[in-house]
GROMACS .gro file of C-alpha atoms in nm:
model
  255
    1UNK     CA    1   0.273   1.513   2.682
    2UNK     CA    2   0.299   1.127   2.667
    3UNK     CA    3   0.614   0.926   2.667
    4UNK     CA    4   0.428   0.749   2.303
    5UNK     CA    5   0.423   1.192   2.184
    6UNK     CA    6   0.742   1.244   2.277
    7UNK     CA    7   0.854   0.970   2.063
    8UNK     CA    8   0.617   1.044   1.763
    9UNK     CA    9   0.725   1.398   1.743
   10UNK     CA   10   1.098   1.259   1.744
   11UNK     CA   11   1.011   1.032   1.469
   12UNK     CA   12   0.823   1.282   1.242
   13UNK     CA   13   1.165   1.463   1.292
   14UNK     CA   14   1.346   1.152   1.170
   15UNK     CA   15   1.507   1.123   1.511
   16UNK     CA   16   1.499   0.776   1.603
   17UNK     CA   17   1.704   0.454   1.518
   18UNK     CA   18   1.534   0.186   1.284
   19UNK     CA   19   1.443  -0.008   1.548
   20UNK     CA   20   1.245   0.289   1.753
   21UNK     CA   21   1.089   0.367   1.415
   22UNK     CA   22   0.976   0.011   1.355
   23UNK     CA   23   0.804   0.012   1.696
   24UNK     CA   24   0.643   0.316   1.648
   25UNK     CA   25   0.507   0.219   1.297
   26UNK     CA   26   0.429  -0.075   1.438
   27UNK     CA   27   0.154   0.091   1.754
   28UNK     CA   28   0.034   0.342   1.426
   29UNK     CA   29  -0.082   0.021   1.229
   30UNK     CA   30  -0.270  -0.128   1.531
   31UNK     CA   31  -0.380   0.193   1.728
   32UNK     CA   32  -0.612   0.446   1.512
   33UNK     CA   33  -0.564   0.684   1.782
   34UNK     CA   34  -0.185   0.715   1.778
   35UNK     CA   35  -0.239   0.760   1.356
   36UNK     CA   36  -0.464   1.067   1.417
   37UNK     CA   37  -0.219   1.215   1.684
   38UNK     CA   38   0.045   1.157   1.394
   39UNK     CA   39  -0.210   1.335   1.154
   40UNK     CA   40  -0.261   1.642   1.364
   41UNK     CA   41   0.114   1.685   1.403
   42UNK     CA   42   0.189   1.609   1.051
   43UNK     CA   43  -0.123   1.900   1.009
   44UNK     CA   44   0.032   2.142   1.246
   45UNK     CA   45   0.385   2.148   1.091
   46UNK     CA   46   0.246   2.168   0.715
   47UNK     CA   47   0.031   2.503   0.869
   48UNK     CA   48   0.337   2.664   1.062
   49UNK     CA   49   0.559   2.624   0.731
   50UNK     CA   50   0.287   2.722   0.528
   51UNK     CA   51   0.209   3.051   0.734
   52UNK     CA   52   0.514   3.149   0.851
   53UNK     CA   53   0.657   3.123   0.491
   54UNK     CA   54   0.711   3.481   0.480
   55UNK     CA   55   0.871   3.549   0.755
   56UNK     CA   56   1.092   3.301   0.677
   57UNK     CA   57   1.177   3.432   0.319
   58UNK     CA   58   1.250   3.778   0.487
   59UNK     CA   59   1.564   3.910   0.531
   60UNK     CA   60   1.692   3.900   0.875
   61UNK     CA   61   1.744   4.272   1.040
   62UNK     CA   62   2.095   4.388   1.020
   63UNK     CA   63   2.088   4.456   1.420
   64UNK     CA   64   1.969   4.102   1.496
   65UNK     CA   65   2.241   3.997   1.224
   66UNK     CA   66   2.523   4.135   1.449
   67UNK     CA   67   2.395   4.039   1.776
   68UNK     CA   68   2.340   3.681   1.645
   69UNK     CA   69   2.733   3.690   1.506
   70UNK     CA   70   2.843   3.854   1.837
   71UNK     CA   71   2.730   3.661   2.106
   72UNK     CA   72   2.926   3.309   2.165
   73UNK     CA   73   2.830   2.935   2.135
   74UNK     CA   74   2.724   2.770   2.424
   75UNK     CA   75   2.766   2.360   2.441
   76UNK     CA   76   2.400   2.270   2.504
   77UNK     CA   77   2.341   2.097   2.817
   78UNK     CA   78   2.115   1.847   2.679
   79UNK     CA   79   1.866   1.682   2.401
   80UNK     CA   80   1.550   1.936   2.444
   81UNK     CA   81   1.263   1.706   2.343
   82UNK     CA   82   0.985   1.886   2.568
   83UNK     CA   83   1.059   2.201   2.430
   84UNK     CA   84   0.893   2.060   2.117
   85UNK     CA   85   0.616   1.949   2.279
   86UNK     CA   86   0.579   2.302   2.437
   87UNK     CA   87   0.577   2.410   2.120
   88UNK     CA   88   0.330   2.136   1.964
   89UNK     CA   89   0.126   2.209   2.200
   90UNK     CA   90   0.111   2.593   2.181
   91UNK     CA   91   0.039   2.521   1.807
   92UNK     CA   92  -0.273   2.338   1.848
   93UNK     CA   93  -0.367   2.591   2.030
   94UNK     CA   94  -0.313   2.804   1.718
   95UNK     CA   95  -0.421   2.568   1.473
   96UNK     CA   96  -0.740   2.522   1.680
   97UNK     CA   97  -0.807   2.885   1.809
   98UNK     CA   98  -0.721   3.031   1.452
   99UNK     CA   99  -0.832   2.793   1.163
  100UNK     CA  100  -1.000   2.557   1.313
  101UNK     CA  101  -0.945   2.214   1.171
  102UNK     CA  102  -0.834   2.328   0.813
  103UNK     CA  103  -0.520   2.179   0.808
  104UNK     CA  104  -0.619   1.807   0.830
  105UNK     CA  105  -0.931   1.855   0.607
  106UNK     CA  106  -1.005   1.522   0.400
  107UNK     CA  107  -0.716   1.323   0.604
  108UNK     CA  108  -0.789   0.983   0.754
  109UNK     CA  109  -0.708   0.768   1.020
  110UNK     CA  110  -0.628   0.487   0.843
  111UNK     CA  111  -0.287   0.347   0.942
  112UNK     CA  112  -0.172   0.346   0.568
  113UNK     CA  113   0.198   0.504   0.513
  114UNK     CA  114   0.408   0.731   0.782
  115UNK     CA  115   0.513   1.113   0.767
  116UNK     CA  116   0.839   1.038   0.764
  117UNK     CA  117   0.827   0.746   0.412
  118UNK     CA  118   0.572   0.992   0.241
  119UNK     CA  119   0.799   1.342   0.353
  120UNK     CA  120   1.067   1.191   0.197
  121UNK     CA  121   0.874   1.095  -0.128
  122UNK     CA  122   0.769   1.424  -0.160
  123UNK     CA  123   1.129   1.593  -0.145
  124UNK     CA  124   1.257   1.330  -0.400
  125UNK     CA  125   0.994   1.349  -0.639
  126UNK     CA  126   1.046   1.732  -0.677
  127UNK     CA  127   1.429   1.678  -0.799
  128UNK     CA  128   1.363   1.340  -1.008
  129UNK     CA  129   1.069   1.402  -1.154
  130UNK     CA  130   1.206   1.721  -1.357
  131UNK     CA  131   1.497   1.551  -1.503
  132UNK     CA  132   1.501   1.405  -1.835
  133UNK     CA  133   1.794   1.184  -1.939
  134UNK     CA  134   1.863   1.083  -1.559
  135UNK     CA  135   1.535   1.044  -1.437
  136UNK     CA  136   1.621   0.675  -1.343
  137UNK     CA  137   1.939   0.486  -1.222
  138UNK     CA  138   1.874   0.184  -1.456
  139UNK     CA  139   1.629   0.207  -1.754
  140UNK     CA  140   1.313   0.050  -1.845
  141UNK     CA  141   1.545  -0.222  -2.078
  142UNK     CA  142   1.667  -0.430  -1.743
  143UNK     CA  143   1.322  -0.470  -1.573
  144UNK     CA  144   1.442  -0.847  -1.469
  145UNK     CA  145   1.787  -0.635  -1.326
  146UNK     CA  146   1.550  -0.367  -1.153
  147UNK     CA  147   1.289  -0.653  -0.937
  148UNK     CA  148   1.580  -0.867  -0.854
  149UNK     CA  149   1.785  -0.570  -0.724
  150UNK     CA  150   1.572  -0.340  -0.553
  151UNK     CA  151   1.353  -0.646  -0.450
  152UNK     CA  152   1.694  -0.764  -0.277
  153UNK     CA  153   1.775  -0.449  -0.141
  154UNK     CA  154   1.434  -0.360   0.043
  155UNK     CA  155   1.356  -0.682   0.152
  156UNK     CA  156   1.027  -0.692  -0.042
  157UNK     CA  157   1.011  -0.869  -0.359
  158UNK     CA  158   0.749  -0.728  -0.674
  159UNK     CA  159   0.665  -0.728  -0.993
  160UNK     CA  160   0.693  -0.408  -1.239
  161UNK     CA  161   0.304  -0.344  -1.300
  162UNK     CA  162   0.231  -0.253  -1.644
  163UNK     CA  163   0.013   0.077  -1.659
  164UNK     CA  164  -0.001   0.140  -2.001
  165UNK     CA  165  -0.346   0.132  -2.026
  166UNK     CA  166  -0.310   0.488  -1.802
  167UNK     CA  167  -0.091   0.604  -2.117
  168UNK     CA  168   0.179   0.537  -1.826
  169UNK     CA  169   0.496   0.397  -2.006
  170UNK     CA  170   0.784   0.284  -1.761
  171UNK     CA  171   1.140   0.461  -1.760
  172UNK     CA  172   1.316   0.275  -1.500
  173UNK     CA  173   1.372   0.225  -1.146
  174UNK     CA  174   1.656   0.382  -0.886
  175UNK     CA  175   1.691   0.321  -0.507
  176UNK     CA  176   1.624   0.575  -0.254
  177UNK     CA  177   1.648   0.611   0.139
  178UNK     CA  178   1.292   0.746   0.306
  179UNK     CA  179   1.282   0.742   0.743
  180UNK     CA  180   1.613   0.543   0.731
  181UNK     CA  181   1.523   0.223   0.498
  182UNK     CA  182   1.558   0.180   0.144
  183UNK     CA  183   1.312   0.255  -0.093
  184UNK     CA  184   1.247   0.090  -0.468
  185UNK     CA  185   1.137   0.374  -0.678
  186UNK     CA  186   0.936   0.283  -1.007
  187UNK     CA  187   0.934   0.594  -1.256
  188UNK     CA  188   0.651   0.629  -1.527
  189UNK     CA  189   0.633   0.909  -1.795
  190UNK     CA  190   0.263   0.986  -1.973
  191UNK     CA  191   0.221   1.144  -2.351
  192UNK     CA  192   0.261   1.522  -2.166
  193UNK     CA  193   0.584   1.424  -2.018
  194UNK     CA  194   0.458   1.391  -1.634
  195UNK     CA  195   0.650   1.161  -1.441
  196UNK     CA  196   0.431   0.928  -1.166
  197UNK     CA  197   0.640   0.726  -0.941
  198UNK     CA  198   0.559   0.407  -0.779
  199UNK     CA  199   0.727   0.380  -0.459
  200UNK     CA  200   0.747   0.039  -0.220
  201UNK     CA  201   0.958  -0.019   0.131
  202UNK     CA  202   0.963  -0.294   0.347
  203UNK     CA  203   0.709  -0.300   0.664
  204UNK     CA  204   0.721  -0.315   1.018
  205UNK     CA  205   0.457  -0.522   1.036
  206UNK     CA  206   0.249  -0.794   0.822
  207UNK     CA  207  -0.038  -0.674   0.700
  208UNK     CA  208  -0.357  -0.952   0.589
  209UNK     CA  209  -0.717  -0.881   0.374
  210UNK     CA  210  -0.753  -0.649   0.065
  211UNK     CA  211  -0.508  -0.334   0.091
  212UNK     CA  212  -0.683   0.015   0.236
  213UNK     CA  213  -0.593   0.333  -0.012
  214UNK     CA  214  -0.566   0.647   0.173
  215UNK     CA  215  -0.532   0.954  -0.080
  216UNK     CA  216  -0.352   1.315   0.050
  217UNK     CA  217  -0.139   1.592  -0.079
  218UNK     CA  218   0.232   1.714   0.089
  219UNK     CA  219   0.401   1.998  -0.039
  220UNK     CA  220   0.203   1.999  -0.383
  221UNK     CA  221   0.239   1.623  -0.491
  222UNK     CA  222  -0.079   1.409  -0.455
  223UNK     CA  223  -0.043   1.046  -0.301
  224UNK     CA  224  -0.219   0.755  -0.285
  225UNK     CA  225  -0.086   0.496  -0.031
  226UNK     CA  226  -0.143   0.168   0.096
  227UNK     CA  227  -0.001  -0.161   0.288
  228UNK     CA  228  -0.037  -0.521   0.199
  229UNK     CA  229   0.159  -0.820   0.323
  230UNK     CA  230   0.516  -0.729   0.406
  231UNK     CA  231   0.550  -0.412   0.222
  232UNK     CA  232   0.378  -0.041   0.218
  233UNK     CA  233   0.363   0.143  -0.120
  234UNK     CA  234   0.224   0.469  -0.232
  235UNK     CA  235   0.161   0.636  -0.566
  236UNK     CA  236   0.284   1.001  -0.638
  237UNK     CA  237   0.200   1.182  -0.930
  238UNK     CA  238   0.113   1.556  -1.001
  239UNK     CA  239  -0.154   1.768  -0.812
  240UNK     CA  240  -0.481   1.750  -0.933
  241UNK     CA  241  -0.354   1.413  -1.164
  242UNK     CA  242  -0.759   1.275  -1.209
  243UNK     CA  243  -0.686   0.882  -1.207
  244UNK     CA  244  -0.376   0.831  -0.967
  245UNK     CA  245  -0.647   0.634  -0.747
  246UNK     CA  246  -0.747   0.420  -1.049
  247UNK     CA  247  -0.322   0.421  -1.132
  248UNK     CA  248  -0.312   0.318  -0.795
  249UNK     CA  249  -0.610   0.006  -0.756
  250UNK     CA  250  -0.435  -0.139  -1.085
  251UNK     CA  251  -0.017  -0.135  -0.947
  252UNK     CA  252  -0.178  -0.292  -0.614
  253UNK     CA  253  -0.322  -0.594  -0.847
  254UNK     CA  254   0.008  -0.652  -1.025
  255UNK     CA  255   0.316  -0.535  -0.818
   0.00000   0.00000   0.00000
C-alpha cells in the first residue's frame, strides 16, 4: 500500500487535519488515477456496510457479551493505519472475487466532489430534509442575510438561484460542517413536499472552463456534483428525483 493510500483511506475516514485534506483534494482534482482509487474505496465500504448489514443488526451472543465485559482495556500501543489497508485490501479481493465490479457501476473518474463533503451531505440530508417548521436556520424572507453570511463564512460568495421553474420554491439556508469546512446549505421544497438541497464549500483548488456534473447515489439520496472557480457544489434530492441533473445545469448558471 502507498504512502498517497494510506492517506486516502485516512481521509475517507475523516482522519486528517484541513491542511492534509486540502492536499489530498488537491492530487484528486489533477490525478484521475488517485479519484478512481478513491472510487473503489468509497465502493468497497458502501458493499461491506451494505452486506454485512445483518450481522450487524444481530444481537451479539450472550457468551461473547461476557467475555467482551470481562477481559480488561489495554492502552493501544499505536495509530494502526496498515491494518486498514490489510483490510482494504482483503476486500477487493472480496469485492472482486465475489461481485465483480457491482459496487462502482455507473461511477466516474471525474475529480468532481470528495467522499468525505458528499458522506456528510448524505447524513444531513436524512435529518433536515424530514423536518417541517425547522427545516432551515434562517428563512427564505432574509435571502440578502443568507449570501452575505454563509458567503462570509465559507469563503465562497453566490447567489440564491431561483428554480421555480422546477416547481422548486426556496425555504431558507443553514450552515453545516462536511470533511472539516463549512458548508452553505440551500433548502428547496416542491408541490409534494420533497425537500432538494443545494449545497456549496470552498475548494482546494481553482478550477477554470465550463463545470463537469458527475451524478451518483450514497445511502439512498441521489447527487449531482460539480466544481467551478473557487468553490465545489452538489445537488441532493430524493432517489429516483427525474430532473435533479436539469435542477442541477440551471443552479450552476445562477449561483
Amino acid at each position: 500500500m502507498t504512502d498517497f493510500s494510506t492517506k486516502l483511506s485516512a481521509y475517507l475516514d475523516g482522519e486528517l487535519d484541513v491542511a492534509a485534506a486540502e492536499e489530498v483534494e488537491a492530487r484528486l482534482a489533477r490525478d484521475p488515477a488517485a479519484q478512481a482509487e478513491l472510487d473503489l474505496l468509497m465502493g468497497i465500504d458502501a458493499m461491506a456496510k451494505e452486506q454485512f448489514a445483518e450481522e450487524l443488526d444481530a444481537p451479539v451472543p450472550f457468551a461473547l457479551a461476557q467475555q467482551i465485559k470481562n477481559t480488561p482495556l489495554q492502552e493501544p500501543s499505536a495509530p494502526s493505519r496498515p491494518v486498514w489497508g490489510a483490510l482494504a485490501a482483503s476486500l477487493v479481493v472480496f469485492a472482486l472475487g465475489g461481485i465483480g465490479g457491482y459496487a462502482l457501476k455507473g461511477q466516474t473518474s471525474a475529480p468532481v466532489v470528495t467522499a468525505g463533503w458528499l458522506a456528510d451531505i448524505a447524513d444531513y440530508h436524512a435529518v433536515y430534509a424530514a423536518q417541517g417548521r425547522h427545516l432551515v436556520e434562517v428563512g427564505a424572507d432574509e435571502s440578502d442575510h443568507i449570501e452575505t453570511w454563509l458567503g462570509n463564512t465559507i469563503g465562497a460568495p453566490f447567489s440564491i438561484p431561483d428554480l421555480s421553474a422546477y416547481d422548486l420554491t426556496f425555504e431558507g439556508g443553514r450552515l453545516l460542517v462536511a470533511n472539516g469546512k463549512p458548508v452553505a446549505q440551500l433548502m428547496y421544497r416542491d408541490a409534494t413536499g420533497a425537500v432538494v438541497a443545494l449545497c456549496l464549500q470552498q475548494s482546494a483548488t481553482q478550477t477554470d472552463g465550463p463545470p463537469s456534473f458527475n451524478a451518483r447515489t450514497i445511502n439512498g439520496f441521489d447527487f449531482v456534483s460539480w466544481r467551478a472557480g473557487t468553490a465545489q457544489y452538489v445537488v441532493i434530492g430524493e432517489s429516483g428525483k427525474p430532473d435533479l441533473a436539469d435542477i442541477a445545469v440551471a443552479a450552476a448558471l445562477e449561483i
